[in-house]
């Protein structure tokens, strides 16, 4: 088992900020990307942000660009999501995800691991 553990969720007012953390361990040399998804009640899980582990390049959903910042602590195997200017529509369970890439003689294999989720609620 590869643990992925989120923390930092909570209740914040509209316009407020929150910082999520996600720590992983085990086989960390295999990490290709880490990122965040979210799922609101009655809606499909959606991509939020990801960061490439090796060089720190980032990717964001249009809905959060300019408001959220993903970053990493490479040696602590931790990813962060700084969430600013929060809106009620950001309310969701936020899931940290880790994608590993393992090169073998036969092929390149990918493995996805998910955290348990942390609730973010933005009040209006």
Tab-separated table of C-alpha atoms in Angstrom:
chain	number	residue	atom	x	y	z
A	1	UNK	CA	0.000	0.000	0.000
A	2	UNK	CA	1.142	3.520	-0.874
A	3	UNK	CA	-0.254	6.039	1.603
A	4	UNK	CA	-1.604	9.402	0.449
A	5	UNK	CA	-2.929	11.542	3.280
A	6	UNK	CA	-4.583	14.947	2.941
A	7	UNK	CA	-5.115	17.514	5.638
A	8	UNK	CA	-6.049	21.154	6.025
A	9	UNK	CA	-9.674	21.221	4.998
A	10	UNK	CA	-12.186	23.265	6.896
A	11	UNK	CA	-14.806	25.971	6.855
A	12	UNK	CA	-13.899	29.395	5.502
A	13	UNK	CA	-15.876	32.462	4.455
A	14	UNK	CA	-16.234	33.494	0.859
A	15	UNK	CA	-13.085	35.315	-0.206
A	16	UNK	CA	-11.000	33.535	2.383
A	17	UNK	CA	-8.009	31.264	2.059
A	18	UNK	CA	-7.121	27.730	2.945
A	19	UNK	CA	-4.001	25.639	2.534
A	20	UNK	CA	-4.246	21.922	1.944
A	21	UNK	CA	-1.397	19.506	2.478
A	22	UNK	CA	-0.855	16.007	1.205
A	23	UNK	CA	1.895	13.719	2.371
A	24	UNK	CA	2.928	10.476	0.784
A	25	UNK	CA	5.591	7.899	1.436
A	26	UNK	CA	7.011	4.697	0.083
A	27	UNK	CA	8.569	4.223	-3.355
A	28	UNK	CA	8.749	7.987	-3.707
A	29	UNK	CA	11.383	7.789	-6.413
A	30	UNK	CA	8.576	6.543	-8.662
A	31	UNK	CA	6.400	9.658	-8.354
A	32	UNK	CA	5.601	11.242	-11.692
A	33	UNK	CA	2.972	13.767	-10.644
A	34	UNK	CA	0.911	14.684	-7.645
A	35	UNK	CA	-2.239	16.684	-7.774
A	36	UNK	CA	-5.694	17.491	-6.563
A	37	UNK	CA	-9.204	16.608	-7.626
A	38	UNK	CA	-12.444	17.647	-6.025
A	39	UNK	CA	-15.979	16.366	-5.903
A	40	UNK	CA	-19.043	18.320	-4.899
A	41	UNK	CA	-22.260	16.562	-3.862
A	42	UNK	CA	-24.136	15.245	-6.863
A	43	UNK	CA	-21.340	16.129	-9.252
A	44	UNK	CA	-18.554	14.256	-10.945
A	45	UNK	CA	-15.037	14.394	-9.628
A	46	UNK	CA	-13.075	17.097	-11.428
A	47	UNK	CA	-9.447	17.928	-11.920
A	48	UNK	CA	-8.103	20.894	-9.965
A	49	UNK	CA	-4.317	21.029	-10.256
A	50	UNK	CA	-1.257	18.881	-10.688
A	51	UNK	CA	2.480	19.262	-10.408
A	52	UNK	CA	5.200	17.271	-12.077
A	53	UNK	CA	7.436	15.911	-9.394
A	54	UNK	CA	10.738	16.150	-11.197
A	55	UNK	CA	10.702	19.728	-12.462
A	56	UNK	CA	7.788	21.359	-10.669
A	57	UNK	CA	5.778	22.308	-13.739
A	58	UNK	CA	2.133	22.884	-12.946
A	59	UNK	CA	-1.259	22.578	-14.545
A	60	UNK	CA	-4.567	24.035	-13.372
A	61	UNK	CA	-8.215	23.794	-14.156
A	62	UNK	CA	-9.545	27.004	-15.680
A	63	UNK	CA	-11.930	27.419	-12.778
A	64	UNK	CA	-9.105	27.867	-10.282
A	65	UNK	CA	-6.415	29.610	-12.316
A	66	UNK	CA	-5.176	32.724	-10.597
A	67	UNK	CA	-6.677	31.671	-7.276
A	68	UNK	CA	-5.078	28.328	-6.422
A	69	UNK	CA	-1.395	27.511	-6.315
A	70	UNK	CA	0.011	24.014	-6.187
A	71	UNK	CA	3.509	23.463	-4.879
A	72	UNK	CA	5.654	20.683	-3.542
A	73	UNK	CA	8.312	19.917	-1.002
A	74	UNK	CA	10.346	17.460	-2.993
A	75	UNK	CA	12.313	16.008	-0.110
A	76	UNK	CA	9.398	15.869	2.292
A	77	UNK	CA	7.238	14.140	-0.307
A	78	UNK	CA	4.503	16.650	0.310
A	79	UNK	CA	2.276	18.614	-2.014
A	80	UNK	CA	0.333	21.742	-1.090
A	81	UNK	CA	-2.654	23.543	-2.489
A	82	UNK	CA	-2.887	27.190	-1.531
A	83	UNK	CA	-6.464	28.267	-2.123
A	84	UNK	CA	-7.166	31.996	-2.192
A	85	UNK	CA	-10.245	34.034	-3.057
A	86	UNK	CA	-12.422	31.066	-2.275
A	87	UNK	CA	-15.952	30.928	-3.601
A	88	UNK	CA	-18.944	28.888	-2.452
A	89	UNK	CA	-18.663	26.861	-5.643
A	90	UNK	CA	-15.266	25.653	-4.440
A	91	UNK	CA	-17.052	23.675	-1.747
A	92	UNK	CA	-16.192	20.026	-2.245
A	93	UNK	CA	-14.259	17.104	-0.935
A	94	UNK	CA	-10.704	17.560	-2.134
A	95	UNK	CA	-8.713	14.471	-2.997
A	96	UNK	CA	-4.978	14.266	-3.306
A	97	UNK	CA	-3.703	11.967	-5.993
A	98	UNK	CA	-0.323	10.495	-6.705
A	99	UNK	CA	0.638	9.075	-10.077
A	100	UNK	CA	3.696	6.883	-10.243
A	101	UNK	CA	5.569	5.902	-13.360
A	102	UNK	CA	7.765	2.834	-13.304
A	103	UNK	CA	10.026	1.930	-16.182
A	104	UNK	CA	10.516	-1.777	-16.685
A	105	UNK	CA	12.217	-3.811	-19.336
A	106	UNK	CA	8.822	-4.581	-20.847
A	107	UNK	CA	6.964	-1.293	-20.609
A	108	UNK	CA	6.281	1.917	-18.737
A	109	UNK	CA	3.736	1.268	-16.019
A	110	UNK	CA	1.573	3.846	-14.261
A	111	UNK	CA	-0.007	3.518	-10.847
A	112	UNK	CA	-2.529	5.887	-9.289
A	113	UNK	CA	-3.082	6.336	-5.582
A	114	UNK	CA	-5.758	8.412	-3.878
A	115	UNK	CA	-6.102	10.032	-0.532
A	116	UNK	CA	-9.175	9.759	1.628
A	117	UNK	CA	-10.337	13.300	0.915
A	118	UNK	CA	-10.632	16.421	3.006
A	119	UNK	CA	-13.728	18.591	3.177
A	120	UNK	CA	-13.534	22.214	2.096
A	121	UNK	CA	-16.610	24.297	2.779
A	122	UNK	CA	-16.861	27.917	1.696
A	123	UNK	CA	-19.714	29.781	3.294
A	124	UNK	CA	-21.595	32.562	1.566
